[in-house]
Coordinates of C-alpha atoms in Angstrom, one line a residue:
Chain A
D21 CA 5.9 60.2 51.0
G22 CA 7.3 62.1 53.9
G23 CA 11.0 62.5 54.2
I24 CA 14.0 64.7 54.6
T25 CA 15.9 65.9 51.5
Q26 CA 19.4 67.2 51.3
S27 CA 20.9 68.9 48.3
P28 CA 23.2 68.9 46.6
K29 CA 24.6 65.4 47.0
Y30 CA 28.1 66.5 46.1
L31 CA 29.5 70.0 46.6
F32 CA 32.9 71.5 45.8
R33 CA 34.2 74.6 47.4
K34 CA 37.2 76.8 46.7
E35 CA 39.4 78.1 49.5
G36 CA 37.8 81.2 51.0
Q37 CA 34.3 80.7 49.7
N38 CA 31.1 80.3 51.6
V39 CA 28.7 77.5 50.6
T40 CA 25.2 76.7 51.7
L41 CA 23.8 73.2 52.1
S42 CA 20.1 72.7 51.8
C43 CA 17.9 70.6 54.1
E44 CA 14.1 70.3 53.7
Q45 CA 11.7 68.1 55.5
N46 CA 8.0 67.4 55.1
L47 CA 7.5 65.3 58.2
N48 CA 6.1 68.2 60.2
H49 CA 9.0 67.8 62.6
D50 CA 9.7 70.6 65.0
A51 CA 13.4 69.9 65.6
M52 CA 16.1 69.9 63.0
Y53 CA 19.8 69.1 63.3
W54 CA 23.1 69.3 61.3
Y55 CA 25.9 66.8 61.9
R56 CA 29.4 66.4 60.4
Q57 CA 30.8 63.0 59.8
D58 CA 34.5 62.3 59.4
P59 CA 36.2 58.9 58.7
G60 CA 36.7 56.9 61.9
Q61 CA 34.7 59.3 64.1
G62 CA 31.1 59.4 65.3
L63 CA 28.8 62.1 64.1
R64 CA 29.3 65.4 65.7
L65 CA 26.5 68.0 66.2
I66 CA 27.1 71.4 64.5
Y67 CA 23.8 73.2 65.2
Y68 CA 20.2 72.3 66.1
S69 CA 16.9 74.0 66.1
Q70 CA 13.9 73.0 68.2
I71 CA 11.5 75.6 66.8
V72 CA 11.2 78.1 64.0
N73 CA 13.4 81.3 64.4
D74 CA 15.5 79.7 67.2
F75 CA 18.7 77.6 67.0
Q76 CA 21.5 76.6 69.2
K77 CA 25.2 75.8 68.8
G78 CA 26.2 72.2 69.0
D79 CA 29.6 70.8 69.8
I80 CA 31.5 72.1 66.7
A81 CA 29.6 75.3 65.6
E82 CA 32.7 77.4 64.8
G83 CA 32.9 78.3 61.1
Y84 CA 29.3 77.4 60.4
S85 CA 26.0 79.3 60.5
V86 CA 22.3 78.3 60.1
S87 CA 18.9 79.9 59.9
R88 CA 15.4 78.5 60.6
E89 CA 12.9 80.9 59.0
K90 CA 10.5 78.1 58.1
K91 CA 9.6 74.9 59.9
E92 CA 10.5 72.8 56.8
S93 CA 13.9 74.3 56.1
F94 CA 17.2 74.4 58.0
P95 CA 20.1 75.5 55.6
L96 CA 23.7 75.3 56.8
T97 CA 26.3 77.7 55.6
V98 CA 29.9 76.6 55.7
T99 CA 31.9 79.8 56.0
S100 CA 35.5 80.6 55.0
A101 CA 36.3 80.5 58.8
Q102 CA 35.9 76.8 58.8
K103 CA 39.4 75.6 58.2
N104 CA 38.8 72.0 57.5
P105 CA 35.4 71.8 55.8
T106 CA 35.9 68.6 53.8
A107 CA 33.4 66.1 55.3
F108 CA 30.1 64.4 54.9
Y109 CA 27.3 66.5 56.3
L110 CA 24.0 65.0 57.5
C111 CA 20.8 66.8 58.3
A112 CA 18.2 65.2 60.6
S113 CA 14.8 66.0 62.0
S114 CA 12.7 64.8 64.9
M115 CA 9.5 65.3 66.8
E116 CA 9.5 66.7 70.3
G117 CA 11.7 64.6 72.6
G118 CA 13.7 63.1 69.8
R119 CA 10.9 60.8 68.6
G120 CA 10.9 59.8 64.9
Y121 CA 14.5 60.8 64.4
T122 CA 15.1 60.8 60.6
F123 CA 18.3 61.5 58.7
G124 CA 18.7 62.9 55.2
S125 CA 20.9 61.2 52.6
G126 CA 23.8 63.6 53.2
T127 CA 26.0 66.1 51.3
R128 CA 29.6 65.4 50.6
L129 CA 31.6 68.7 50.7
T130 CA 35.1 68.8 49.2
V131 CA 37.5 71.8 49.3
V132 CA 39.4 72.1 46.0
Chain B
K6 CA 32.9 62.1 79.9
N7 CA 29.9 60.8 77.9
Q8 CA 31.2 58.3 75.3
V9 CA 30.1 55.5 73.1
E10 CA 32.6 53.0 72.0
Q11 CA 32.1 50.3 69.4
S12 CA 34.0 47.1 68.6
P13 CA 35.3 45.8 66.3
Q14 CA 36.2 48.7 64.1
S15 CA 35.7 46.6 61.1
L16 CA 34.6 43.0 60.4
I17 CA 34.6 40.7 57.4
I18 CA 32.3 37.7 57.3
L19 CA 31.0 35.2 54.7
E20 CA 27.5 35.4 53.4
G21 CA 25.1 33.3 55.5
K22 CA 27.2 33.6 58.7
N23 CA 26.1 35.3 61.9
C24 CA 28.0 38.1 63.6
T25 CA 27.7 40.2 66.7
L26 CA 28.7 43.9 67.1
Q27 CA 29.5 45.4 70.5
C28 CA 28.7 48.8 72.0
N29 CA 29.8 50.1 75.4
Y30 CA 28.7 53.5 76.7
T31 CA 29.4 55.8 79.6
V32 CA 26.5 58.2 78.9
S33 CA 24.6 59.2 82.1
P34 CA 21.8 59.9 82.5
F35 CA 20.7 57.4 79.9
S36 CA 17.5 57.8 77.9
N37 CA 17.6 55.3 75.1
L38 CA 20.0 53.4 72.8
R39 CA 19.7 53.1 69.1
W40 CA 21.3 51.1 66.4
Y41 CA 21.6 52.5 62.9
K42 CA 22.7 51.1 59.6
Q43 CA 24.5 53.4 57.2
D44 CA 25.3 52.5 53.7
T45 CA 28.3 54.2 52.1
G46 CA 27.4 57.7 51.1
R47 CA 23.9 57.6 52.6
G48 CA 22.3 58.7 55.8
P49 CA 21.9 56.4 58.8
V50 CA 18.6 54.4 59.0
S51 CA 17.2 53.3 62.3
L52 CA 17.2 49.5 63.1
T53 CA 16.2 49.5 66.8
I54 CA 15.5 51.8 69.7
M55 CA 15.7 50.4 73.2
T56 CA 14.8 52.1 76.5
F57 CA 16.2 51.4 79.9
S58 CA 13.7 48.6 80.6
E59 CA 14.1 46.7 77.4
N60 CA 16.6 43.8 77.2
T61 CA 16.1 42.6 73.7
K62 CA 14.5 44.0 70.5
S63 CA 14.4 42.4 67.1
N64 CA 14.0 43.8 63.6
G65 CA 14.0 40.9 61.1
R66 CA 17.5 39.4 61.1
Y67 CA 18.8 42.1 63.5
T68 CA 18.5 41.5 67.2
A69 CA 19.7 44.1 69.7
T70 CA 20.4 43.5 73.4
L71 CA 20.9 46.0 76.2
D72 CA 22.3 45.5 79.6
A73 CA 21.8 48.9 81.4
D74 CA 23.7 47.7 84.5
T75 CA 26.9 47.1 82.6
K76 CA 26.1 49.7 80.0
Q77 CA 26.6 47.4 77.1
S78 CA 24.7 46.6 74.0
S79 CA 25.1 44.2 71.1
L80 CA 23.7 43.9 67.7
H81 CA 23.4 40.3 66.3
I82 CA 22.9 39.8 62.6
T83 CA 21.6 36.4 61.6
A84 CA 22.2 34.7 58.3
S85 CA 24.1 37.6 56.8
Q86 CA 23.4 38.8 53.3
L87 CA 25.5 40.8 50.9
S88 CA 23.2 43.8 51.5
D89 CA 24.2 43.8 55.1
S90 CA 27.5 45.3 54.1
A91 CA 27.4 48.8 55.8
S92 CA 28.5 50.7 58.8
Y93 CA 26.5 50.0 62.0
I94 CA 26.3 52.9 64.4
C95 CA 25.4 52.7 68.1
V96 CA 23.8 55.9 69.4
V97 CA 22.9 56.7 73.0
R98 CA 20.6 59.5 73.9
G99 CA 21.5 61.3 77.1
F100 CA 22.0 64.6 78.8
S101 CA 25.3 66.3 78.0
G102 CA 26.5 69.8 77.6
G103 CA 23.3 71.3 79.0
Y104 CA 20.8 69.6 76.7
N105 CA 19.5 66.2 75.6
K106 CA 21.5 64.9 72.7
L107 CA 22.5 61.9 70.7
I108 CA 26.0 60.6 71.3
F109 CA 27.3 58.6 68.4
G110 CA 29.8 55.8 68.3
A111 CA 32.3 55.7 65.5
G112 CA 30.6 52.7 64.0
T113 CA 31.6 49.1 62.9
R114 CA 32.2 48.7 59.2
L115 CA 30.8 45.3 58.2
A116 CA 31.7 43.6 54.9
V117 CA 29.8 40.5 53.8
H118 CA 31.6 38.5 51.2
P119 CA 30.1 35.8 48.9

């Protein structure tokens, strides 16, 4: 079955540490996205990539970094520069023009 | 400013009852409007996608309406079930900040009680 997989489901980070969230898709989608979800707010776009080896900042990119070395993979690194990283992170992918938009099951990141 | 506002913020209904969730948007230009269901701790799952020319679209017990003139949409749930308990998110695709993007509402949290 085709789908989009995020791992881990839960992640704990100490102050000052970088952590990387994994996102893999086998839908043959060109575009991939990372969102952050906080209680009482709509999803906010962190980064997106429309093609391999290219990515663009979204609305809240500060303190985050990404790479897109393979079509199937779009990992997100939450750096120590992100001052309030505790949130639910969602990865998504789509075909050209936003068709077939599919979300992963999310990673909950908590700073301890 | 491109925005999507949903109401109510939360809703409690009894099993078997109907309910309607509202979505107002100011996104322009408009491409399409989507309704998603998100179970707690899970990713959103698409219920319907409506373009400018579509007024109504159904998916089982879920019926979405769109009035592009007033920029309003609603999601009607018929004969609710306990499994309908979730957040329902209205999403509008439009052009903002220099690129096509999805603009998300904060969601309506629905609880269906027996």
